[in-house]
Amino acid sequence: MSVLPDNSPDQPLPVVVVGAGAAGLMAALFAARAGADVTLLEGGKKPGLKILASGGGRCNVLPSETQLSDFFTHGSEKAMRNVLRSWPLDAVTRFFTDDLGIPLKTEASGKVFPRSDSARDVLQCLLDACGAAGVRLVTRAKVHAATQVDANTWQLRLADRPALYARQVILATGGLSLPKSGSDGTGWRVTTQLGHTLTPRFPALVPLTISEPTFRALAGVSIPATLEVRQHNKLIGREVGDILFTHRGLSGPAILQVSRHLACDGGLERQLTMHFGEVDWREQLADGRGGRTVAMAIRPHLPRRLADALIERAGVPPETRLAGLKKPARKALMQQLERCPVAVNGTEGYRTAEVTAGGIPLTEVQLKTLESRVAPGLFLCGELLDVTGRLGGYNFLWAWVSGRRAGQAAAKRLLDTAG
Ligand SMILES: Cc1cc2nc3c(=O)[nH]c(=O)nc-3n(C[C@H](O)[C@H](O)[C@H](O)COP(=O)(O)OP(=O)(O)OC[C@H]3O[C@@H](n4cnc5c(N)ncnc54)[C@H](O)[C@@H]3O)c2cc1C
């Protein structure tokens, strides 16, 4: 790690990147490769902690396919596409394999991981590339405020250190999720002090909480399900995948994917329903041959505890023979199996959320450069901006692409003004 070089209002550092996460490392690397002298400030003791924690320590570095609907913004999809298209997925993939030298593998789920299954390798290769490009990394350098001294100079105020001066500043301080990794919202405080606004923000890709004891008693049960979220009977979200019952509520990939529909403002008024398993329940309940009972029709297809909980929820005795099943009882069972309503009462919050949805609106940056329209000379990238991806490597894709764009643009601005 480097020490801060001398600087002053008369001799500002050329490019300062704030935040050494995914977006900041990429911004620093591409600014340095474009010829700028780059200082990368990290508030914590170590860079890239979220990269290390990602994908269960394996780092789902990219998706294998992408389309616009894999991303969410409160603003214009066209604006988001503009940035995403600046570095197409196959070129980003080649960058990781050929430039950084990280062999990758695509799993059946479509997620791309380093072949070594090691997030540490991804971080180390990024740090090595930054080092080779001449990036100066300074840790324990937390920025609390930024002020524009004049058209060409920024003052950054740091905790326990003298103020620092910079020509171009790139903010890559992340969102609010996993605060112990260093992203605690300071970056957003800095930008709102400068006049930026924020869209509504909420935890996304987050486990949901429920209070119903019948479901909470199922902690540990995992099963494929089809989840649907409705608002006033209109379908607004659908996911197929595994769910996991927990002591607090529900988790698993499919739950994380739909969570943003319920975690947003007013989201708890929406209805979440689950279709369990991968069988035709109507057919199962219609087959009353040989004195089959409700329990015999359901238990073979679901984990035993879940099967019994659903039968109990339907209010039907498990030993009821299917041949004698009354219409209301059949309807109640079908509802539990195919459109089981779940009363979600909240989320596990930023502590466990993978990302924060919302942020600085894309209308407040120049899309070609990611330079702030509110504070020229300041560039913004990563989770700080109002773009959120699905589970599956899409959030890193956004961080890599937006970081590169901001880094290249800040360097170009520096070199243009110097020349
Ligand atoms: C547990 C977990 C697993 C995840 N797994 C995946 C995955 O497998 N695939 C995927 O695509 N996405 C994953 N994500 C999401 C992904 O990690 C984020 O989308 C991505 O890291 C955002 O990058 P960023 O650079 O914008 O922010 P961050 O990675 O949060 O980096 C911000 C950096 O800025 C620093 N910082 C903050 N404030 C200041 C300040 N004021 N001064 C100086 N430094 C500051 C922080 O310490 C941090 O190092 C995961 C997230 C979590 C929490």
Short mmCIF file of C-alpha atoms and ligand atoms in Angstrom, two decimals:
data_model
loop_
_atom_site.label_atom_id
_atom_site.label_comp_id
_atom_site.label_asym_id
_atom_site.label_seq_id
_atom_site.Cartn_x
_atom_site.Cartn_y
_atom_site.Cartn_z
CA MET A 1 0.00 0.00 0.00
CA SER A 2 1.29 3.48 -0.79
CA VAL A 3 1.42 6.65 1.24
CA LEU A 4 -0.28 9.78 0.01
CA PRO A 5 2.02 11.85 -2.19
CA ASP A 6 2.48 15.56 -1.54
CA ASN A 7 -0.32 17.66 -2.89
CA SER A 8 -1.78 21.10 -2.41
CA PRO A 9 -4.38 23.37 -4.03
CA ASP A 10 -1.63 24.46 -6.45
CA GLN A 11 -0.40 20.94 -7.07
CA PRO A 12 -3.48 18.71 -7.01
CA LEU A 13 -3.27 14.97 -7.63
CA PRO A 14 -4.33 14.32 -11.26
CA VAL A 15 -6.99 11.62 -10.75
CA VAL A 16 -8.27 10.38 -7.39
CA VAL A 17 -10.62 7.39 -7.27
CA VAL A 18 -12.56 7.01 -4.01
CA GLY A 19 -13.46 3.42 -3.09
CA ALA A 20 -11.41 0.33 -4.01
CA GLY A 21 -14.30 -2.04 -4.71
CA ALA A 22 -15.20 -3.57 -8.07
CA ALA A 23 -16.07 -0.29 -9.80
CA GLY A 24 -13.23 1.73 -8.23
CA LEU A 25 -10.54 -0.81 -9.12
CA MET A 26 -11.76 -0.90 -12.70
CA ALA A 27 -11.97 2.90 -12.89
CA ALA A 28 -8.44 3.27 -11.49
CA LEU A 29 -7.03 0.65 -13.85
CA PHE A 30 -8.53 2.17 -16.99
CA ALA A 31 -7.70 5.76 -16.01
CA ALA A 32 -4.06 4.73 -15.41
CA ARG A 33 -3.90 2.74 -18.66
CA ALA A 34 -5.20 5.84 -20.47
CA GLY A 35 -2.17 7.73 -19.20
CA ALA A 36 -3.34 9.40 -15.99
CA ASP A 37 -1.51 9.45 -12.66
CA VAL A 38 -4.06 7.71 -10.41
CA THR A 39 -4.43 7.59 -6.64
CA LEU A 40 -6.98 5.08 -5.34
CA LEU A 41 -8.31 5.81 -1.85
CA GLU A 42 -9.91 3.03 0.18
CA GLY A 43 -11.66 3.85 3.45
CA GLY A 44 -11.12 0.41 4.97
CA LYS A 45 -7.98 -1.50 5.90
CA LYS A 46 -8.15 -3.63 2.75
CA PRO A 47 -9.47 -3.17 -0.79
CA GLY A 48 -12.15 -5.28 -2.47
CA LEU A 49 -13.74 -6.91 0.57
CA LYS A 50 -17.05 -7.36 -1.23
CA ILE A 51 -15.30 -9.10 -4.12
CA LEU A 52 -13.85 -11.55 -1.57
CA ALA A 53 -17.29 -12.16 -0.02
CA SER A 54 -19.02 -12.55 -3.38
CA GLY A 55 -20.49 -15.74 -4.72
CA GLY A 56 -19.85 -17.51 -1.42
CA GLY A 57 -16.11 -16.77 -1.76
CA ARG A 58 -16.07 -17.94 -5.40
CA CYS A 59 -16.99 -14.60 -7.05
CA ASN A 60 -19.66 -14.87 -9.72
CA VAL A 61 -17.67 -12.48 -11.81
CA LEU A 62 -20.04 -12.21 -14.80
CA PRO A 63 -23.16 -13.70 -16.35
CA SER A 64 -22.84 -15.75 -19.55
CA GLU A 65 -25.71 -13.92 -21.26
CA THR A 66 -27.34 -10.61 -20.71
CA GLN A 67 -30.32 -8.57 -21.74
CA LEU A 68 -31.68 -5.27 -20.60
CA SER A 69 -34.38 -6.90 -18.46
CA ASP A 70 -31.60 -8.32 -16.24
CA PHE A 71 -31.16 -4.80 -14.85
CA PHE A 72 -33.45 -2.44 -13.00
CA THR A 73 -33.45 1.33 -12.75
CA HIS A 74 -36.04 3.84 -11.57
CA GLY A 75 -35.17 5.91 -14.65
CA SER A 76 -34.82 5.34 -18.36
CA GLU A 77 -33.85 1.89 -19.62
CA LYS A 78 -32.36 3.56 -22.67
CA ALA A 79 -29.88 5.43 -20.49
CA MET A 80 -28.88 2.22 -18.73
CA ARG A 81 -28.46 0.45 -22.08
CA ASN A 82 -26.24 3.27 -23.30
CA VAL A 83 -23.73 2.58 -20.53
CA LEU A 84 -24.00 -1.23 -20.68
CA ARG A 85 -23.37 -1.27 -24.44
CA SER A 86 -20.13 0.66 -24.01
CA TRP A 87 -18.38 -2.62 -23.10
CA PRO A 88 -20.23 -5.66 -24.45
CA LEU A 89 -20.29 -8.82 -22.34
CA ASP A 90 -18.02 -10.84 -24.66
CA ALA A 91 -15.39 -8.08 -24.53
CA VAL A 92 -15.61 -7.92 -20.71
CA THR A 93 -15.23 -11.71 -20.60
CA ARG A 94 -12.15 -11.54 -22.85
CA PHE A 95 -10.72 -8.83 -20.60
CA PHE A 96 -10.89 -11.19 -17.62
CA THR A 97 -9.50 -14.21 -19.47
CA ASP A 98 -6.94 -12.68 -21.84
CA ASP A 99 -5.94 -9.42 -20.18
CA LEU A 100 -6.13 -10.27 -16.49
CA GLY A 101 -5.32 -13.92 -17.20
CA ILE A 102 -8.13 -15.42 -15.11
CA PRO A 103 -9.44 -18.69 -16.60
CA LEU A 104 -13.25 -18.69 -16.31
CA LYS A 105 -15.93 -21.38 -16.34
CA THR A 106 -19.67 -21.15 -16.96
CA GLU A 107 -21.89 -23.20 -14.68
CA ALA A 108 -25.22 -24.76 -15.69
CA SER A 109 -27.02 -21.83 -14.05
CA GLY A 110 -25.35 -19.48 -16.57
CA LYS A 111 -23.16 -17.91 -13.89
CA VAL A 112 -19.49 -17.34 -14.72
CA PHE A 113 -16.86 -18.04 -12.05
CA PRO A 114 -13.05 -18.16 -12.01
CA ARG A 115 -12.00 -21.72 -12.78
CA SER A 116 -10.09 -21.71 -9.49
CA ASP A 117 -13.37 -20.99 -7.61
CA SER A 118 -11.41 -18.32 -5.77
CA ALA A 119 -12.63 -14.75 -5.35
CA ARG A 120 -9.17 -14.02 -3.98
CA ASP A 121 -7.68 -14.74 -7.44
CA VAL A 122 -10.03 -12.21 -9.05
CA LEU A 123 -9.13 -9.51 -6.54
CA GLN A 124 -5.40 -10.26 -6.73
CA CYS A 125 -5.38 -10.08 -10.54
CA LEU A 126 -7.19 -6.72 -10.43
CA LEU A 127 -4.75 -5.39 -7.82
CA ASP A 128 -1.76 -6.67 -9.82
CA ALA A 129 -3.08 -5.02 -12.99
CA CYS A 130 -3.61 -1.75 -11.10
CA GLY A 131 -0.09 -1.99 -9.68
CA ALA A 132 1.39 -2.66 -13.12
CA ALA A 133 -0.46 0.36 -14.53
CA GLY A 134 1.01 2.54 -11.77
CA VAL A 135 -2.09 3.03 -9.61
CA ARG A 136 -1.19 4.24 -6.12
CA LEU A 137 -3.47 2.46 -3.60
CA VAL A 138 -3.89 4.17 -0.21
CA THR A 139 -5.94 2.35 2.43
CA ARG A 140 -7.52 3.70 5.65
CA ALA A 141 -8.29 6.86 3.69
CA LYS A 142 -11.97 7.54 4.18
CA VAL A 143 -13.38 10.54 2.34
CA HIS A 144 -16.04 12.47 4.25
CA ALA A 145 -16.66 15.45 2.00
CA ALA A 146 -15.77 16.86 -1.40
CA THR A 147 -15.74 20.54 -2.33
CA GLN A 148 -14.97 22.12 -5.66
CA VAL A 149 -12.26 24.72 -5.02
CA ASP A 150 -12.25 25.98 -8.62
CA ALA A 151 -13.03 24.64 -12.10
CA ASN A 152 -9.92 22.42 -11.99
CA THR A 153 -9.50 21.49 -8.35
CA TRP A 154 -11.36 19.41 -5.79
CA GLN A 155 -10.71 19.31 -2.08
CA LEU A 156 -11.38 15.96 -0.42
CA ARG A 157 -11.69 15.89 3.37
CA LEU A 158 -10.52 12.67 5.00
CA ALA A 159 -10.84 11.27 8.50
CA ASP A 160 -7.62 11.65 10.56
CA ARG A 161 -5.58 13.00 7.63
CA PRO A 162 -4.96 16.38 6.06
CA ALA A 163 -7.30 17.40 3.24
CA LEU A 164 -6.30 16.25 -0.21
CA TYR A 165 -6.53 18.07 -3.55
CA ALA A 166 -7.37 16.50 -6.90
CA ARG A 167 -8.04 17.55 -10.48
CA GLN A 168 -10.56 14.82 -11.31
CA VAL A 169 -12.42 12.71 -8.76
CA ILE A 170 -14.13 9.39 -9.42
CA LEU A 171 -16.53 8.28 -6.68
CA ALA A 172 -17.00 4.50 -6.47
CA THR A 173 -18.09 4.13 -2.86
CA GLY A 174 -20.84 1.53 -3.37
CA GLY A 175 -24.24 1.29 -1.70
CA LEU A 176 -25.38 0.30 1.77
CA SER A 177 -25.34 -3.47 1.57
CA LEU A 178 -22.97 -5.51 3.72
CA PRO A 179 -21.81 -2.41 5.66
CA LYS A 180 -18.97 -4.36 7.29
CA SER A 181 -17.30 -4.42 3.83
CA GLY A 182 -16.91 -0.64 4.04
CA SER A 183 -19.84 0.64 2.00
CA ASP A 184 -21.87 2.62 4.50
CA GLY A 185 -23.48 5.33 2.40
CA THR A 186 -20.82 8.02 2.95
CA GLY A 187 -20.48 8.38 -0.83
CA TRP A 188 -24.15 9.29 -1.13
CA ARG A 189 -23.80 11.85 1.67
CA VAL A 190 -20.91 13.41 -0.27
CA THR A 191 -22.95 13.62 -3.48
CA THR A 192 -26.13 14.96 -1.86
CA GLN A 193 -24.06 17.72 -0.23
CA LEU A 194 -22.96 18.61 -3.76
CA GLY A 195 -26.57 18.84 -4.95
CA HIS A 196 -27.23 15.37 -6.34
CA THR A 197 -30.56 13.73 -5.59
CA LEU A 198 -31.28 10.08 -4.84
CA THR A 199 -34.05 7.79 -6.06
CA PRO A 200 -35.74 5.66 -3.39
CA ARG A 201 -33.23 3.13 -2.09
CA PHE A 202 -33.92 -0.25 -0.56
CA PRO A 203 -32.16 -3.57 0.04
CA ALA A 204 -32.34 -5.87 -3.00
CA LEU A 205 -31.35 -9.50 -3.50
CA VAL A 206 -32.25 -9.92 0.14
CA PRO A 207 -33.89 -12.67 2.25
CA LEU A 208 -37.50 -11.98 3.26
CA THR A 209 -38.92 -12.22 6.77
CA ILE A 210 -42.24 -13.77 7.78
CA SER A 211 -43.88 -14.18 11.16
CA GLU A 212 -46.07 -17.24 10.54
CA PRO A 213 -44.89 -20.00 12.94
CA THR A 214 -45.93 -22.84 10.56
CA PHE A 215 -43.44 -21.64 7.96
CA ARG A 216 -40.71 -20.59 10.38
CA ALA A 217 -40.77 -24.12 11.80
CA LEU A 218 -39.67 -25.34 8.34
CA ALA A 219 -36.18 -23.80 8.69
CA GLY A 220 -33.70 -25.77 6.59
CA VAL A 221 -36.23 -27.04 4.02
CA SER A 222 -35.20 -26.25 0.44
CA ILE A 223 -37.32 -26.89 -2.67
CA PRO A 224 -37.80 -25.68 -6.25
CA ALA A 225 -40.76 -23.33 -6.56
CA THR A 226 -42.37 -20.85 -8.89
CA LEU A 227 -42.84 -17.50 -7.18
CA GLU A 228 -45.26 -14.82 -8.31
CA VAL A 229 -45.69 -11.28 -7.00
CA ARG A 230 -48.97 -9.50 -7.70
CA GLN A 231 -50.23 -6.02 -7.10
CA HIS A 232 -54.02 -5.59 -7.30
CA ASN A 233 -54.13 -9.01 -8.99
CA LYS A 234 -51.71 -7.88 -11.70
CA LEU A 235 -48.62 -10.05 -12.11
CA ILE A 236 -45.50 -7.90 -11.66
CA GLY A 237 -42.79 -10.46 -10.97
CA ARG A 238 -42.24 -14.18 -11.60
CA GLU A 239 -39.26 -16.38 -10.74
CA VAL A 240 -38.57 -20.09 -10.98
CA GLY A 241 -35.83 -21.51 -8.79
CA ASP A 242 -34.92 -22.87 -5.39
CA ILE A 243 -36.25 -21.40 -2.18
CA LEU A 244 -35.02 -22.03 1.35
CA PHE A 245 -37.06 -21.73 4.57
CA THR A 246 -35.04 -20.05 7.32
CA HIS A 247 -35.56 -19.27 11.02
CA ARG A 248 -36.54 -15.73 10.00
CA GLY A 249 -38.43 -16.41 6.80
CA LEU A 250 -37.40 -17.21 3.24
CA SER A 251 -34.19 -17.16 1.27
CA GLY A 252 -32.66 -18.96 -1.73
CA PRO A 253 -32.01 -17.72 -5.26
CA ALA A 254 -35.65 -17.38 -6.37
CA ILE A 255 -36.55 -15.42 -3.22
CA LEU A 256 -33.57 -13.07 -3.64
CA GLN A 257 -34.59 -12.43 -7.26
CA VAL A 258 -38.19 -11.42 -6.40
CA SER A 259 -37.25 -9.59 -3.21
CA ARG A 260 -36.97 -6.16 -4.82
CA HIS A 261 -40.69 -6.23 -5.67
CA LEU A 262 -41.47 -6.61 -1.96
CA ALA A 263 -38.62 -4.60 -0.40
CA CYS A 264 -39.42 -1.38 -2.25
CA ASP A 265 -41.64 1.34 -0.83
CA GLY A 266 -45.19 -0.08 -0.60
CA GLY A 267 -43.89 -3.53 -1.58
CA LEU A 268 -45.31 -5.25 1.50
CA GLU A 269 -48.81 -4.53 0.22
CA ARG A 270 -48.08 -6.81 -2.73
CA GLN A 271 -48.92 -10.51 -2.65
CA LEU A 272 -46.30 -13.25 -2.89
CA THR A 273 -47.50 -16.72 -3.85
CA MET A 274 -45.52 -19.94 -4.27
CA HIS A 275 -46.16 -22.96 -6.44
CA PHE A 276 -44.24 -25.80 -4.84
CA GLY A 277 -42.40 -28.59 -6.59
CA GLU A 278 -42.49 -29.59 -10.21
CA VAL A 279 -45.60 -31.78 -10.37
CA ASP A 280 -49.12 -31.37 -11.72
CA TRP A 281 -51.00 -31.10 -8.42
CA ARG A 282 -54.42 -31.23 -10.04
CA GLU A 283 -53.54 -34.63 -11.47
CA GLN A 284 -52.15 -35.83 -8.14
CA LEU A 285 -55.28 -34.89 -6.21
CA ALA A 286 -57.56 -36.34 -8.89
CA ASP A 287 -56.05 -39.82 -8.63
CA GLY A 288 -58.10 -41.44 -5.85
CA ARG A 289 -57.45 -45.03 -6.94
CA GLY A 290 -56.65 -47.68 -4.33
CA GLY A 291 -57.92 -45.55 -1.43
CA ARG A 292 -55.16 -42.95 -1.81
CA THR A 293 -55.26 -40.26 0.85
CA VAL A 294 -54.31 -36.56 0.77
CA ALA A 295 -51.04 -37.37 2.53
CA MET A 296 -50.23 -40.14 0.02
CA ALA A 297 -50.78 -37.75 -2.90
CA ILE A 298 -48.66 -34.94 -1.54
CA ARG A 299 -45.88 -36.33 0.69
CA PRO A 300 -43.93 -38.19 -2.04
CA HIS A 301 -43.41 -34.95 -3.97
CA LEU A 302 -42.39 -32.54 -1.22
CA PRO A 303 -40.12 -32.57 1.83
CA ARG A 304 -42.22 -34.23 4.54
CA ARG A 305 -42.32 -31.21 6.88
CA LEU A 306 -43.45 -28.90 4.08
CA ALA A 307 -46.08 -31.34 2.84
CA ASP A 308 -47.57 -31.61 6.33
CA ALA A 309 -47.46 -27.85 6.88
CA LEU A 310 -49.37 -27.22 3.63
CA ILE A 311 -51.97 -29.87 4.43
CA GLU A 312 -52.39 -28.29 7.89
CA ARG A 313 -52.69 -24.82 6.35
CA ALA A 314 -55.43 -26.12 4.03
CA GLY A 315 -57.30 -27.38 7.12
CA VAL A 316 -57.72 -30.88 5.67
CA PRO A 317 -57.01 -34.02 7.75
CA PRO A 318 -54.06 -35.81 6.05
CA GLU A 319 -55.76 -39.20 6.07
CA THR A 320 -58.80 -37.93 4.12
CA ARG A 321 -59.36 -40.20 1.13
CA LEU A 322 -59.06 -38.40 -2.20
CA ALA A 323 -62.15 -40.20 -3.53
CA GLY A 324 -64.23 -38.52 -0.84
CA LEU A 325 -62.52 -35.12 -0.93
CA LYS A 326 -65.11 -32.32 -0.98
CA LYS A 327 -64.76 -29.46 -3.47
CA PRO A 328 -63.88 -26.77 -0.85
CA ALA A 329 -61.17 -29.03 0.66
CA ARG A 330 -59.73 -29.76 -2.81
CA LYS A 331 -59.74 -26.03 -3.56
CA ALA A 332 -57.98 -25.24 -0.27
CA LEU A 333 -55.29 -27.84 -0.99
CA MET A 334 -54.81 -26.63 -4.56
CA GLN A 335 -54.37 -23.10 -3.27
CA GLN A 336 -51.65 -24.17 -0.83
CA LEU A 337 -49.82 -26.21 -3.46
CA GLU A 338 -50.14 -23.94 -6.48
CA ARG A 339 -50.68 -20.42 -5.21
CA CYS A 340 -49.64 -20.60 -1.59
CA PRO A 341 -49.99 -17.09 -0.13
CA VAL A 342 -47.12 -15.91 2.09
CA ALA A 343 -47.45 -12.89 4.36
CA VAL A 344 -44.06 -11.20 4.04
CA ASN A 345 -43.48 -8.66 6.81
CA GLY A 346 -40.08 -7.30 5.83
CA THR A 347 -36.56 -8.12 4.70
CA GLU A 348 -33.33 -8.95 6.50
CA GLY A 349 -32.13 -5.49 5.50
CA TYR A 350 -28.76 -4.20 4.32
CA ARG A 351 -26.87 -6.50 6.69
CA THR A 352 -27.47 -9.44 4.37
CA ALA A 353 -28.65 -7.78 1.13
CA GLU A 354 -26.32 -8.29 -1.84
CA VAL A 355 -27.06 -4.87 -3.28
CA THR A 356 -28.84 -1.60 -2.71
CA ALA A 357 -31.46 -0.75 -5.33
CA GLY A 358 -31.72 2.90 -6.28
CA GLY A 359 -29.12 5.63 -6.02
CA ILE A 360 -28.05 8.63 -8.06
CA PRO A 361 -30.37 8.97 -11.08
CA LEU A 362 -28.73 8.42 -14.47
CA THR A 363 -30.26 11.75 -15.56
CA GLU A 364 -27.70 13.43 -13.28
CA VAL A 365 -24.67 12.09 -15.18
CA GLN A 366 -23.42 12.46 -18.75
CA LEU A 367 -23.96 8.97 -20.09
CA LYS A 368 -20.89 8.97 -22.35
CA THR A 369 -18.53 9.84 -19.50
CA LEU A 370 -20.46 9.27 -16.26
CA GLU A 371 -19.37 12.76 -15.28
CA SER A 372 -21.74 14.48 -12.89
CA ARG A 373 -24.02 17.09 -14.49
CA VAL A 374 -24.35 18.65 -11.04
CA ALA A 375 -20.64 18.84 -10.19
CA PRO A 376 -18.44 18.73 -13.31
CA GLY A 377 -15.06 17.09 -12.71
CA LEU A 378 -16.69 14.45 -10.52
CA PHE A 379 -17.31 11.02 -12.09
CA LEU A 380 -19.67 8.40 -10.63
CA CYS A 381 -19.81 4.64 -11.11
CA GLY A 382 -20.90 1.30 -9.63
CA GLU A 383 -23.64 0.73 -7.11
CA LEU A 384 -23.71 4.43 -6.28
CA LEU A 385 -25.77 4.92 -9.46
CA ASP A 386 -29.40 3.90 -9.83
CA VAL A 387 -28.82 0.56 -11.57
CA THR A 388 -29.32 -2.87 -9.99
CA GLY A 389 -28.76 -6.24 -11.59
CA ARG A 390 -30.32 -9.64 -11.11
CA LEU A 391 -28.54 -12.36 -9.19
CA GLY A 392 -25.99 -14.06 -11.44
CA GLY A 393 -23.02 -11.73 -12.01
CA TYR A 394 -25.05 -8.78 -13.33
CA ASN A 395 -24.11 -6.44 -10.48
CA PHE A 396 -20.41 -6.98 -11.08
CA LEU A 397 -21.01 -6.53 -14.81
CA TRP A 398 -22.47 -3.10 -14.06
CA ALA A 399 -19.58 -2.26 -11.72
CA TRP A 400 -16.92 -3.31 -14.29
CA VAL A 401 -18.58 -1.51 -17.22
CA SER A 402 -19.45 1.72 -15.42
CA GLY A 403 -16.06 1.79 -13.64
CA ARG A 404 -14.18 1.47 -16.91
CA ARG A 405 -16.27 4.17 -18.55
CA ALA A 406 -15.72 6.63 -15.68
CA GLY A 407 -11.98 5.86 -15.51
CA GLN A 408 -11.37 6.35 -19.22
CA ALA A 409 -13.43 9.55 -19.26
CA ALA A 410 -11.71 11.10 -16.22
CA ALA A 411 -8.28 10.41 -17.78
CA LYS A 412 -9.36 11.85 -21.10
CA ARG A 413 -10.69 14.98 -19.43
CA LEU A 414 -7.40 15.37 -17.56
CA LEU A 415 -5.25 14.92 -20.64
CA ASP A 416 -7.53 17.19 -22.76
CA THR A 417 -7.30 20.02 -20.22
CA ALA A 418 -3.54 19.52 -19.79
CA GLY A 419 -3.01 19.65 -23.56
C1 LIG B 1 -22.32 -11.09 0.14
C2 LIG B 1 -22.36 -10.52 -1.25
C3 LIG B 1 -22.13 -11.37 -2.35
C4 LIG B 1 -22.18 -10.83 -3.65
N1 LIG B 1 -21.94 -11.68 -4.69
C5 LIG B 1 -21.98 -11.18 -5.95
C6 LIG B 1 -21.65 -12.01 -7.05
O1 LIG B 1 -21.23 -13.18 -6.89
N2 LIG B 1 -21.78 -11.49 -8.32
C7 LIG B 1 -22.19 -10.19 -8.53
O2 LIG B 1 -22.30 -9.76 -9.68
N3 LIG B 1 -22.45 -9.37 -7.48
C8 LIG B 1 -22.33 -9.83 -6.22
N4 LIG B 1 -22.59 -8.99 -5.17
C9 LIG B 1 -22.84 -7.57 -5.45
C10 LIG B 1 -21.51 -6.86 -5.77
O3 LIG B 1 -20.57 -7.20 -4.76
C11 LIG B 1 -21.71 -5.34 -5.83
O4 LIG B 1 -22.70 -5.05 -6.78
C12 LIG B 1 -20.42 -4.66 -6.22
O5 LIG B 1 -19.39 -4.99 -5.31
C13 LIG B 1 -20.58 -3.14 -6.25
O6 LIG B 1 -19.33 -2.58 -6.55
P1 LIG B 1 -18.95 -1.10 -6.12
O7 LIG B 1 -17.52 -0.96 -6.46
O8 LIG B 1 -19.91 -0.13 -6.66
O9 LIG B 1 -19.13 -1.05 -4.54
P2 LIG B 1 -18.36 -1.88 -3.41
O10 LIG B 1 -17.89 -3.17 -3.91
O11 LIG B 1 -19.25 -1.84 -2.23
O12 LIG B 1 -17.05 -1.00 -3.12
C14 LIG B 1 -17.08 0.25 -2.51
C15 LIG B 1 -15.74 0.48 -1.87
O13 LIG B 1 -15.66 1.85 -1.46
C16 LIG B 1 -15.14 1.92 -0.15
N5 LIG B 1 -15.67 3.15 0.45
C17 LIG B 1 -16.96 3.40 0.79
N6 LIG B 1 -17.09 4.66 1.26
C18 LIG B 1 -15.85 5.22 1.19
C19 LIG B 1 -15.35 6.51 1.52
N7 LIG B 1 -16.17 7.45 1.98
N8 LIG B 1 -14.03 6.76 1.35
C20 LIG B 1 -13.19 5.79 0.85
N9 LIG B 1 -13.62 4.55 0.53
C21 LIG B 1 -14.94 4.26 0.68
C22 LIG B 1 -15.62 0.66 0.52
O14 LIG B 1 -14.83 0.33 1.65
C23 LIG B 1 -15.51 -0.35 -0.61
O15 LIG B 1 -14.23 -0.92 -0.67
C24 LIG B 1 -22.49 -9.47 -3.86
C25 LIG B 1 -22.70 -8.64 -2.76
C26 LIG B 1 -22.63 -9.14 -1.47
C27 LIG B 1 -22.85 -8.21 -0.32
#
